Amino acid sequence: METTSIFVLLVSSIFVNNFVLSRFLGICPFLGVSKQVDTAIGMGMAVTFVMTLAGVITYLVQKFILVQFNIEYLQIVAFILVIASLVQFVEIVLQKISPTLYQALGVFLPLITTNCAVLGLALLNIDDNLNLIQTIFRSMGAAIGFALAIVLFAGIREKIELSDVPKPFKGFPIALVTASLMSIAFLGFQGLV
Amino acid sequence: MDIKNIFSAGLSLAGMGLVFGTGLAYASQKFAVKRDPKVEAVYDALPLVNCGGCGYPGCMQFAQAVVNGDAPATGCPVGGDETAEKIGEALGLEIETGEKFIARVKCKGDKEKCATKYEYFGLDSCISANMLESGPKACAFGCLGNGDCVDVCQFDAIHVNDLGIAVVDPEKCTACGKCIDICPKDLISLVPITQHVIVDCINEERGGHVKKNCDVACIACGICERACPFDAIHVENNIASIDYEKCTQCMICYEKCPTDAISADESRKQKAFIIEEKCIGCSLCKKRCPVDAISGEPKENHIVDKDKCIGCNECVEACPVDAIVMQDV
C-alpha cells in the first residue's frame, strides 16, 4: 500500500502535474538556461538539489517551528530564508567543484532563489497535508520533473537551432511555441493517476 | 499575548537565520576558491561603473578577460589611457594607448533649420516618436531631441539643447557607447577627440527636397570631395563621410560646403610659417604643398602665401630641418 502510493505520488509529480509544463512554475530558468543540453543538465541538477532539500527542510520548519509557535503567517518569509540559504550553499559549492558550470549558469544560479517552482513546491506540500515520507518523494518527483522538462526542452532547442525556422519565429518566439507544444504533449499524462 | 507573538516570531526567524548563516560561513570556508591576485589588481584599476561599454557584463568579467588575454588592456572606454596604464602596471605590460574617442551626434538640423511634418504629443521618447512616421521632423534622419540618449548616459555627458538637438559634452564623454545603442536614428558615432572637422549629417537622400526639409543637410553635391586635397572626404550613399586617418583638418571642405553640413572649430584654424633662420631652401615643402602656397627658389628662403595656405600641416611634416611651424591666424 505504502509503496504504491509513493509510486503514484512520484509519477504524478514528475509527469501528470509537472511543475513546469502543467503548473507553469519556474518558467524563467526553463526558458533562460535551455539553450544547451549540458548547461540544462547542470541547471536541472542544481534545481533538483535545492528543490528536494528545500521541500524537506521547509516541511520541518513548518512542523517544528511555525506551527509550534503559532506563526504560520510567516510561512513565506521563513521558506524564502531556507531557499536562499540553500541556493547560496549550492553556489559556493558549485564555484569550487565546477567553475565552468558556474560560468555557464551565470545569473540563473542565484535566481533559483526566486524560482517560483521551489517556493511553490514548499507551499503546495504544506497545503496538501503530506507527511514527511510523502513530502520527500513529492519534492524529489517535482525536482526530477523540472530537470526532465528543462533537459528535454534544451534537446529540442538544440535541434531547432540547426533547422530552417521562418525569420519572425527565430530565437525566442519559436522557443515559446515549442514550450507550449511540450506542455500540450504532457497534457497526455492527465488521467494517468 | 501580542508581545509574546512578536518575540516568538522574531526569535524563531533570527534563530533560523543564525543556523543557516553559520552553515554558509562554514561552507564558504571549506569550499573557498582562491581568486587570481592579478584579476584583483586589474579590477582595482577599473572605474567600477559596470556600464558594459567594453562588451563584458561588468568590470569583474572584463578584469578576468584582460588577465586571460581575451580583452586588450585598453578595452575600457571609460577609464581611457589612465586606466590602461594602471592595468599595464598591474600586469607588468607595456600598454600602447590609443587615441581617445568621444560620441558625436551627427545632426545640426535644429528647430530653426529643419522643418516639421507634424506636432508630436506622444511619450517623451525618441523610440516612440520614431514609430510615428519616423518622427515629427521633415528629415527622416534627424535628431528627434526627446533625449533617450540623455536618459541612458551614466556620465551626464549628453544633453538636448534649447533647439532640440542632443549635444555631447566632450569632457564628460567616456565613449561607453550606450547612447549609440539607444538612438533609434543611428545618429551617434564615435569620433577621435582631436577631430573637429566632422560631417554633421547622415541624410542618405538626394535631391531638392533634402534642402527643402533641412537647411543644413548634406545634399551629396560632391563639392567637398573635389575640394579636398587629401582624398579624405568622399560622398558615398549620398552622404559625405570623412576618413579621419587621412583628414588633416584643413577645413577646406568646411569652407566650401554650400549647406554648412560640415562642422569645424574655426578657432583651431592655423597657417604655416617658415622660420627664415632655419630654412635651407630645399624646396621639399613646396613640392608637398597641395595648394601651391609656398614659393621660393632652391637654396633660398621660402615663403608661405597666407591667403593660399589651408593649414594642412603637410609642409611641417615634409621639412627636414623643422623650419616650419603652425601658427594661429
Coordinates of C-alpha atoms in Angstrom, one line a residue:
Chain A
M1 CA 0.0 0.0 0.0
E2 CA 2.6 2.4 1.1
T3 CA 4.9 1.7 -1.9
T4 CA 2.2 2.0 -4.4
S5 CA 1.0 5.3 -3.0
I6 CA 4.6 6.7 -3.1
F7 CA 5.0 5.5 -6.7
V8 CA 1.8 7.2 -7.6
L9 CA 3.0 10.4 -5.9
L10 CA 6.3 10.2 -7.9
V11 CA 4.6 9.7 -11.2
S12 CA 2.0 12.3 -10.5
S13 CA 4.6 15.0 -9.6
I14 CA 7.0 14.1 -12.5
F15 CA 4.6 13.7 -15.3
V16 CA 1.0 14.5 -14.6
N17 CA 1.5 17.6 -12.5
N18 CA 4.8 18.5 -13.9
F19 CA 5.8 21.8 -12.3
V20 CA 6.9 23.5 -15.4
L21 CA 4.6 22.1 -18.1
S22 CA 1.3 21.8 -16.3
R23 CA 1.6 24.1 -13.3
F24 CA 3.6 26.7 -15.2
L25 CA 6.0 27.4 -12.3
G26 CA 9.7 28.1 -12.8
I27 CA 9.3 29.3 -16.4
C28 CA 12.2 31.8 -16.1
P29 CA 15.1 29.3 -15.9
F30 CA 13.2 26.9 -18.1
L31 CA 13.4 29.4 -21.0
G32 CA 16.7 31.1 -19.9
V33 CA 19.0 28.1 -19.4
S34 CA 17.8 25.8 -22.0
K35 CA 20.0 26.7 -25.0
Q36 CA 22.4 23.8 -24.5
V37 CA 21.8 20.3 -23.0
D38 CA 24.9 20.5 -20.9
T39 CA 24.0 23.6 -19.1
A40 CA 20.4 22.5 -18.8
I41 CA 21.6 19.3 -17.1
G42 CA 23.7 21.4 -14.7
M43 CA 20.7 23.7 -14.0
G44 CA 18.4 20.7 -13.6
M45 CA 20.8 19.1 -11.1
A46 CA 21.2 22.3 -9.1
V47 CA 17.4 22.9 -9.0
T48 CA 16.9 19.2 -8.1
F49 CA 19.2 19.5 -5.2
V50 CA 17.7 22.8 -4.0
M51 CA 14.1 21.7 -4.5
T52 CA 14.5 18.3 -2.8
L53 CA 16.3 19.7 0.3
A54 CA 14.1 22.8 0.4
G55 CA 10.9 20.6 0.3
V56 CA 12.1 18.6 3.3
I57 CA 13.6 21.5 5.3
T58 CA 10.5 23.7 4.8
Y59 CA 8.4 20.8 5.9
L60 CA 10.4 20.5 9.1
V61 CA 10.4 24.3 9.6
Q62 CA 6.6 24.4 9.2
K63 CA 6.0 21.5 11.5
F64 CA 8.5 22.2 14.3
I65 CA 8.9 26.0 14.3
L66 CA 6.0 27.7 12.6
V67 CA 3.2 25.6 13.9
Q68 CA 4.7 25.2 17.4
F69 CA 4.9 29.0 17.9
N70 CA 1.7 29.7 16.1
I71 CA 3.4 31.9 13.5
E72 CA 2.2 30.2 10.3
Y73 CA 1.7 33.6 8.8
L74 CA 5.5 33.9 8.5
Q75 CA 5.5 30.9 6.2
I76 CA 6.6 32.7 3.0
V77 CA 9.3 34.7 4.8
A78 CA 10.7 31.6 6.5
F79 CA 10.6 29.5 3.4
I80 CA 12.4 32.1 1.3
L81 CA 15.0 32.2 4.0
V82 CA 15.5 28.4 3.7
I83 CA 15.6 28.5 -0.1
A84 CA 18.0 31.5 -0.2
S85 CA 20.4 29.8 2.1
L86 CA 20.3 26.6 0.1
V87 CA 20.9 28.4 -3.1
Q88 CA 23.8 30.3 -1.6
F89 CA 25.2 27.0 -0.4
V90 CA 24.9 25.4 -3.9
E91 CA 26.6 28.5 -5.4
I92 CA 29.6 28.2 -3.1
V93 CA 30.0 24.5 -3.7
L94 CA 29.5 24.8 -7.4
Q95 CA 32.1 27.5 -7.8
K96 CA 34.6 25.2 -6.1
I97 CA 33.6 22.0 -7.9
S98 CA 32.8 23.1 -11.4
P99 CA 33.8 26.7 -12.4
T100 CA 32.8 26.1 -16.0
L101 CA 29.2 25.1 -15.0
Y102 CA 29.2 28.1 -12.6
Q103 CA 30.1 30.4 -15.5
A104 CA 27.6 28.7 -17.8
L105 CA 24.7 29.1 -15.4
G106 CA 25.7 32.7 -14.7
V107 CA 22.9 34.8 -13.2
F108 CA 20.4 32.0 -13.3
L109 CA 22.1 30.2 -10.4
P110 CA 21.3 32.9 -7.8
L111 CA 18.0 33.3 -9.5
I112 CA 17.0 29.8 -8.3
T113 CA 16.2 31.7 -5.1
T114 CA 13.3 33.4 -6.8
N115 CA 12.4 30.4 -8.8
C116 CA 8.7 30.1 -8.1
A117 CA 8.8 26.3 -8.6
V118 CA 10.8 25.9 -5.4
L119 CA 8.7 28.1 -3.3
G120 CA 5.5 26.8 -5.0
L121 CA 6.6 23.2 -4.1
A122 CA 7.2 24.1 -0.5
L123 CA 3.8 25.8 -0.2
L124 CA 1.9 23.1 -2.0
N125 CA 3.5 20.4 0.2
I126 CA 2.0 22.1 3.2
D127 CA -1.3 22.8 1.6
D128 CA -1.7 19.1 0.6
N129 CA -1.1 17.9 4.2
L130 CA 1.6 15.4 3.2
N131 CA 3.6 13.5 5.8
L132 CA 7.4 13.5 5.9
I133 CA 7.9 10.5 3.6
Q134 CA 5.4 11.8 1.1
T135 CA 7.0 15.2 1.2
I136 CA 10.4 13.7 0.4
F137 CA 9.1 11.8 -2.6
R138 CA 6.9 14.7 -3.8
S139 CA 9.8 17.1 -3.6
M140 CA 12.1 14.6 -5.4
G141 CA 9.4 14.0 -8.0
A142 CA 8.8 17.7 -8.6
A143 CA 12.5 18.3 -8.9
I144 CA 13.1 15.4 -11.3
G145 CA 10.1 16.7 -13.3
F146 CA 11.7 20.1 -13.6
A147 CA 15.0 18.7 -14.6
L148 CA 13.4 16.3 -17.1
A149 CA 11.4 19.2 -18.7
I150 CA 14.4 21.5 -19.0
V151 CA 16.7 18.8 -20.4
L152 CA 14.1 17.7 -23.0
F153 CA 13.4 21.3 -23.9
A154 CA 17.1 22.0 -24.3
G155 CA 17.4 19.0 -26.6
I156 CA 14.7 20.2 -28.8
R157 CA 16.1 23.7 -28.9
E158 CA 19.5 22.5 -29.9
K159 CA 17.8 20.8 -32.9
I160 CA 15.8 23.8 -33.7
E161 CA 18.9 25.9 -33.7
L162 CA 20.1 23.9 -36.8
S163 CA 16.8 23.9 -38.6
D164 CA 15.3 26.4 -41.0
V165 CA 12.9 28.5 -38.9
P166 CA 10.9 31.3 -40.5
K167 CA 12.5 34.6 -39.8
P168 CA 9.9 36.1 -37.5
F169 CA 10.0 33.0 -35.3
K170 CA 13.8 32.8 -35.0
G171 CA 15.1 32.7 -31.4
F172 CA 12.7 33.3 -28.6
P173 CA 9.3 33.0 -30.4
I174 CA 10.0 29.5 -31.6
A175 CA 11.2 28.6 -28.1
L176 CA 7.8 29.7 -26.6
V177 CA 5.9 27.8 -29.3
T178 CA 8.0 24.7 -28.5
A179 CA 7.3 25.1 -24.8
S180 CA 3.6 25.3 -25.4
L181 CA 3.6 22.2 -27.6
M182 CA 5.6 20.3 -25.0
S183 CA 3.0 21.4 -22.4
I184 CA 0.2 20.1 -24.6
A185 CA 2.2 16.8 -25.0
F186 CA 2.5 16.5 -21.2
L187 CA -1.3 17.0 -21.1
G188 CA -1.5 13.5 -22.4
F189 CA -0.4 12.2 -19.0
Q190 CA -3.6 13.6 -17.5
G191 CA -5.8 10.8 -16.1
L192 CA -2.8 8.5 -15.6
V193 CA -3.1 8.8 -11.9
Chain B
M1 CA -0.1 38.0 24.2
D2 CA 0.9 40.3 21.4
I3 CA 4.4 40.8 22.8
K4 CA 4.8 37.1 23.1
N5 CA 3.8 36.7 19.4
I6 CA 6.4 39.3 18.4
F7 CA 9.0 37.5 20.5
S8 CA 8.3 34.1 19.2
A9 CA 8.2 35.3 15.5
G10 CA 11.4 37.3 15.9
L11 CA 13.3 34.7 17.8
S12 CA 12.4 31.8 15.6
L13 CA 13.3 33.7 12.4
A14 CA 16.5 35.0 14.0
G15 CA 17.4 31.5 15.1
M16 CA 16.8 30.1 11.7
G17 CA 18.9 32.9 10.2
L18 CA 21.7 32.2 12.7
V19 CA 21.7 28.4 11.9
F20 CA 21.7 29.0 8.1
G21 CA 24.3 31.8 8.4
T22 CA 26.7 29.6 10.4
G23 CA 26.2 26.8 7.9
L24 CA 27.0 29.1 5.0
A25 CA 30.0 30.6 6.7
Y26 CA 31.4 27.2 7.3
A27 CA 30.7 26.2 3.7
S28 CA 32.4 29.3 2.3
Q29 CA 35.5 28.5 4.4
K30 CA 35.5 24.9 3.4
F31 CA 34.9 25.5 -0.3
A32 CA 36.8 28.8 -0.6
V33 CA 38.0 29.5 -4.1
K34 CA 41.3 31.3 -4.4
R35 CA 41.0 34.3 -6.8
D36 CA 43.8 35.2 -9.1
P37 CA 45.5 38.1 -7.5
K38 CA 46.1 39.5 -11.0
V39 CA 42.4 39.7 -11.6
E40 CA 42.0 41.6 -8.3
A41 CA 44.7 44.1 -9.3
V42 CA 43.2 44.8 -12.7
Y43 CA 39.7 45.1 -11.1
D44 CA 41.0 47.7 -8.7
A45 CA 42.4 49.7 -11.6
L46 CA 39.0 49.9 -13.3
P47 CA 36.4 52.7 -12.9
L48 CA 33.9 50.1 -11.5
V49 CA 30.8 51.6 -13.0
N50 CA 29.8 48.3 -14.6
C51 CA 28.5 50.1 -17.7
G52 CA 29.3 47.3 -20.1
G53 CA 30.9 49.6 -22.6
C54 CA 33.8 47.1 -23.0
G55 CA 31.4 44.4 -24.2
Y56 CA 31.6 42.4 -21.0
P57 CA 28.7 42.3 -18.5
G58 CA 30.7 44.1 -15.8
C59 CA 34.1 45.2 -14.6
M60 CA 34.9 41.9 -12.9
Q61 CA 34.3 39.9 -16.1
F62 CA 36.4 42.5 -18.0
A63 CA 39.2 42.1 -15.5
Q64 CA 39.1 38.4 -15.9
A65 CA 39.2 38.7 -19.7
V66 CA 42.2 41.0 -19.5
V67 CA 44.1 38.6 -17.4
N68 CA 43.2 35.7 -19.6
G69 CA 44.4 37.7 -22.6
D70 CA 40.9 37.8 -24.2
A71 CA 40.5 41.5 -23.9
P72 CA 43.1 44.2 -24.5
A73 CA 44.2 46.3 -21.6
T74 CA 43.0 49.4 -23.4
G75 CA 39.5 47.8 -23.7
C76 CA 37.9 50.0 -21.1
P77 CA 36.5 53.0 -22.9
V78 CA 35.5 54.8 -19.7
G79 CA 38.9 54.8 -17.9
G80 CA 40.8 55.6 -21.1
D81 CA 44.5 55.9 -21.1
E82 CA 44.9 56.3 -17.4
T83 CA 43.2 53.0 -16.6
A84 CA 45.1 51.3 -19.4
E85 CA 48.3 52.4 -17.8
K86 CA 47.3 51.3 -14.4
I87 CA 46.3 47.9 -15.8
G88 CA 49.7 47.8 -17.5
E89 CA 51.4 48.5 -14.2
A90 CA 49.4 45.7 -12.5
L91 CA 50.3 43.2 -15.2
G92 CA 53.8 44.4 -15.9
L93 CA 52.9 45.1 -19.6
E94 CA 53.8 47.9 -21.9
I95 CA 50.5 49.5 -23.0
E96 CA 50.2 51.3 -26.2
T97 CA 47.4 53.8 -25.5
G98 CA 45.3 54.7 -28.5
E99 CA 43.6 58.0 -29.2
K100 CA 40.6 58.8 -27.1
F101 CA 37.3 58.8 -28.8
I102 CA 34.0 60.6 -27.9
A103 CA 30.5 60.2 -29.1
R104 CA 29.2 62.7 -31.6
V105 CA 25.5 63.4 -32.6
K106 CA 25.7 63.9 -36.3
C107 CA 22.8 66.3 -36.8
K108 CA 22.7 70.1 -36.8
G109 CA 19.1 70.3 -38.1
D110 CA 17.6 72.1 -35.0
K111 CA 14.1 73.5 -34.7
E112 CA 15.1 76.6 -36.7
K113 CA 16.8 74.8 -39.6
C114 CA 14.7 71.7 -40.1
A115 CA 11.0 71.7 -41.0
T116 CA 8.5 69.7 -39.0
K117 CA 5.9 67.3 -40.5
Y118 CA 3.5 67.4 -37.6
E119 CA 3.3 68.1 -33.9
Y120 CA 4.2 65.2 -31.7
F121 CA 2.2 64.8 -28.5
G122 CA 3.2 61.2 -27.5
L123 CA 5.5 59.7 -24.9
D124 CA 8.6 61.7 -24.3
S125 CA 10.9 59.2 -26.0
C126 CA 12.7 59.2 -29.4
I127 CA 11.9 55.5 -29.9
S128 CA 8.1 56.0 -29.6
A129 CA 8.3 59.2 -31.7
N130 CA 10.3 57.4 -34.3
M131 CA 7.5 54.8 -34.7
L132 CA 5.1 57.5 -35.9
E133 CA 6.2 58.2 -39.5
S134 CA 9.8 58.4 -38.4
G135 CA 9.1 61.2 -36.0
P136 CA 7.8 64.8 -36.4
K137 CA 10.9 66.0 -38.3
A138 CA 10.7 66.5 -42.0
C139 CA 14.1 64.9 -42.3
A140 CA 13.7 61.2 -41.6
F141 CA 17.3 61.1 -40.4
G142 CA 17.4 64.0 -37.9
C143 CA 17.8 64.1 -34.2
L144 CA 14.3 63.9 -32.6
G145 CA 15.5 65.6 -29.4
N146 CA 13.3 63.6 -26.9
G147 CA 16.5 62.6 -25.1
D148 CA 16.6 58.8 -25.0
C149 CA 20.4 59.2 -25.1
V150 CA 20.3 61.6 -22.1
D151 CA 18.4 59.1 -20.0
V152 CA 20.8 56.3 -20.8
C153 CA 24.0 58.2 -20.2
Q154 CA 25.6 57.3 -16.9
F155 CA 28.1 60.2 -17.1
D156 CA 25.8 63.2 -17.6
A157 CA 27.7 63.8 -20.8
I158 CA 24.9 64.3 -23.3
H159 CA 22.1 66.9 -23.2
V160 CA 19.4 68.2 -25.5
N161 CA 19.9 71.9 -26.2
D162 CA 17.3 74.5 -26.4
L163 CA 16.8 73.9 -30.2
G164 CA 16.1 70.2 -29.7
I165 CA 19.4 68.6 -30.7
A166 CA 21.3 66.3 -28.5
V167 CA 24.9 67.5 -27.9
V168 CA 27.8 65.6 -26.3
D169 CA 30.0 67.2 -23.7
P170 CA 33.5 66.2 -24.9
E171 CA 35.0 66.5 -21.4
K172 CA 32.5 64.1 -19.7
C173 CA 32.0 61.6 -22.6
T174 CA 33.7 58.3 -22.0
A175 CA 32.8 56.6 -25.3
C176 CA 31.0 53.8 -23.5
G177 CA 28.6 53.6 -26.5
K178 CA 25.3 53.5 -24.6
C179 CA 23.8 56.4 -26.5
I180 CA 24.9 54.9 -29.8
D181 CA 22.9 51.8 -29.0
I182 CA 19.7 53.5 -27.9
C183 CA 19.5 56.2 -30.6
P184 CA 16.7 55.0 -33.0
K185 CA 18.1 57.1 -35.8
D186 CA 21.7 55.7 -35.5
L187 CA 22.8 59.3 -35.4
I188 CA 25.6 58.9 -32.9
S189 CA 29.0 57.6 -33.6
L190 CA 32.5 57.7 -32.1
V191 CA 35.0 60.2 -33.4
P192 CA 38.6 60.9 -32.3
I193 CA 38.5 63.6 -29.7
T194 CA 41.0 65.7 -31.7
Q195 CA 38.9 65.6 -34.8
H196 CA 36.8 68.8 -35.1
V197 CA 36.1 68.7 -38.9
I198 CA 33.0 66.4 -39.0
V199 CA 30.1 65.9 -41.4
D200 CA 27.2 66.6 -39.1
C201 CA 24.6 64.9 -41.2
I202 CA 23.6 61.3 -42.1
N203 CA 20.9 62.1 -44.6
E204 CA 21.2 59.5 -47.4
E205 CA 18.6 61.1 -49.6
R206 CA 19.4 63.2 -52.7
G207 CA 17.7 66.0 -54.5
G208 CA 15.9 69.2 -53.9
H209 CA 13.6 68.1 -51.1
V210 CA 16.6 67.4 -48.8
K211 CA 17.5 71.0 -48.8
K212 CA 13.8 71.9 -48.5
N213 CA 13.5 69.8 -45.4
C214 CA 16.6 71.0 -43.7
D215 CA 18.9 74.0 -44.3
V216 CA 22.0 72.2 -43.1
A217 CA 21.6 68.8 -44.7
C218 CA 24.3 67.2 -46.8
I219 CA 22.9 67.3 -50.4
A220 CA 25.6 65.0 -51.8
C221 CA 26.8 67.7 -54.2
G222 CA 30.4 66.4 -54.0
I223 CA 32.0 69.8 -53.8
C224 CA 33.9 68.7 -50.7
E225 CA 35.1 65.6 -52.4
R226 CA 36.5 67.7 -55.3
A227 CA 38.0 70.3 -53.0
C228 CA 39.8 68.0 -50.6
P229 CA 43.5 67.9 -51.4
F230 CA 44.0 64.7 -49.4
D231 CA 41.3 62.4 -50.8
A232 CA 39.9 62.3 -47.3
I233 CA 36.3 63.1 -47.9
H234 CA 34.0 61.0 -50.1
V235 CA 30.4 61.1 -51.0
E236 CA 29.1 57.5 -50.6
N237 CA 25.4 56.6 -50.5
N238 CA 24.6 60.3 -50.9
I239 CA 26.3 61.4 -47.8
A240 CA 29.8 62.8 -47.4
S241 CA 32.0 61.0 -45.0
I242 CA 35.5 61.8 -43.7
D243 CA 38.3 59.4 -43.5
Y244 CA 39.7 60.5 -40.2
E245 CA 43.1 58.8 -40.9
K246 CA 43.6 60.9 -44.0
C247 CA 42.0 64.1 -42.8
T248 CA 44.4 66.9 -41.9
Q249 CA 41.6 69.1 -40.6
C250 CA 42.5 71.9 -43.1
M251 CA 38.8 72.9 -43.2
I252 CA 38.6 73.3 -46.9
C253 CA 35.5 71.1 -47.1
Y254 CA 34.0 73.1 -44.2
E255 CA 34.6 76.4 -46.1
K256 CA 33.3 75.0 -49.4
C257 CA 30.2 73.2 -48.2
P258 CA 27.2 75.1 -49.7
T259 CA 24.8 73.9 -47.0
D260 CA 27.1 74.2 -44.0
A261 CA 26.6 70.5 -43.2
I262 CA 30.2 70.1 -42.2
S263 CA 31.2 71.4 -38.8
A264 CA 34.6 72.6 -37.8
D265 CA 36.2 74.6 -35.0
E266 CA 37.4 77.8 -36.6
S267 CA 39.4 78.8 -33.7
R268 CA 41.7 76.0 -34.4
K269 CA 42.5 77.2 -37.9
Q270 CA 46.2 77.6 -38.3
K271 CA 48.6 78.7 -41.1
A272 CA 52.1 77.6 -41.8
F273 CA 55.0 79.9 -41.1
I274 CA 58.6 79.4 -42.3
I275 CA 61.4 80.4 -39.8
E276 CA 63.9 82.2 -42.1
E277 CA 67.0 81.4 -40.0
K278 CA 66.3 77.7 -40.2
C279 CA 65.2 77.3 -43.8
I280 CA 67.8 75.7 -46.0
G281 CA 65.9 76.2 -49.3
C282 CA 65.4 72.5 -50.1
S283 CA 62.0 73.0 -51.7
L284 CA 60.6 69.8 -50.2
C285 CA 57.8 71.8 -48.6
K286 CA 57.0 73.4 -52.0
K287 CA 56.7 70.1 -53.6
R288 CA 54.5 68.7 -50.9
C289 CA 52.1 71.6 -50.6
P290 CA 48.7 70.6 -52.1
V291 CA 47.6 74.2 -52.8
D292 CA 50.8 75.8 -54.2
A293 CA 51.0 78.2 -51.3
I294 CA 54.8 78.1 -50.9
S295 CA 57.1 79.9 -53.2
G296 CA 60.8 80.4 -53.4
E297 CA 63.9 79.5 -55.4
P298 CA 66.0 76.5 -54.4
K299 CA 68.7 77.3 -51.8
E300 CA 66.9 80.5 -50.9
N301 CA 64.4 81.2 -48.2
H302 CA 60.9 80.1 -49.0
I303 CA 57.7 82.0 -48.2
V304 CA 54.2 80.8 -47.4
D305 CA 51.3 82.7 -49.0
K306 CA 48.9 83.2 -46.1
D307 CA 45.9 83.6 -48.4
K308 CA 46.5 80.3 -50.1
C309 CA 47.7 78.3 -47.1
I310 CA 45.0 76.0 -45.8
G311 CA 46.8 74.9 -42.6
C312 CA 47.0 71.2 -43.5
N313 CA 50.3 70.5 -41.7
E314 CA 51.8 68.7 -44.7
C315 CA 54.8 71.1 -45.1
V316 CA 55.6 70.8 -41.4
E317 CA 55.9 67.0 -41.8
A318 CA 57.9 67.4 -45.0
C319 CA 60.5 69.9 -43.7
P320 CA 63.8 68.1 -42.8
V321 CA 65.1 70.8 -40.5
D322 CA 61.9 71.7 -38.6
A323 CA 61.8 75.2 -40.1
I324 CA 58.1 75.3 -40.5
V325 CA 55.6 75.9 -37.6
M326 CA 51.9 76.2 -37.5
Q327 CA 50.6 79.5 -36.1
D328 CA 47.2 80.7 -35.1
V329 CA 45.6 83.1 -37.6

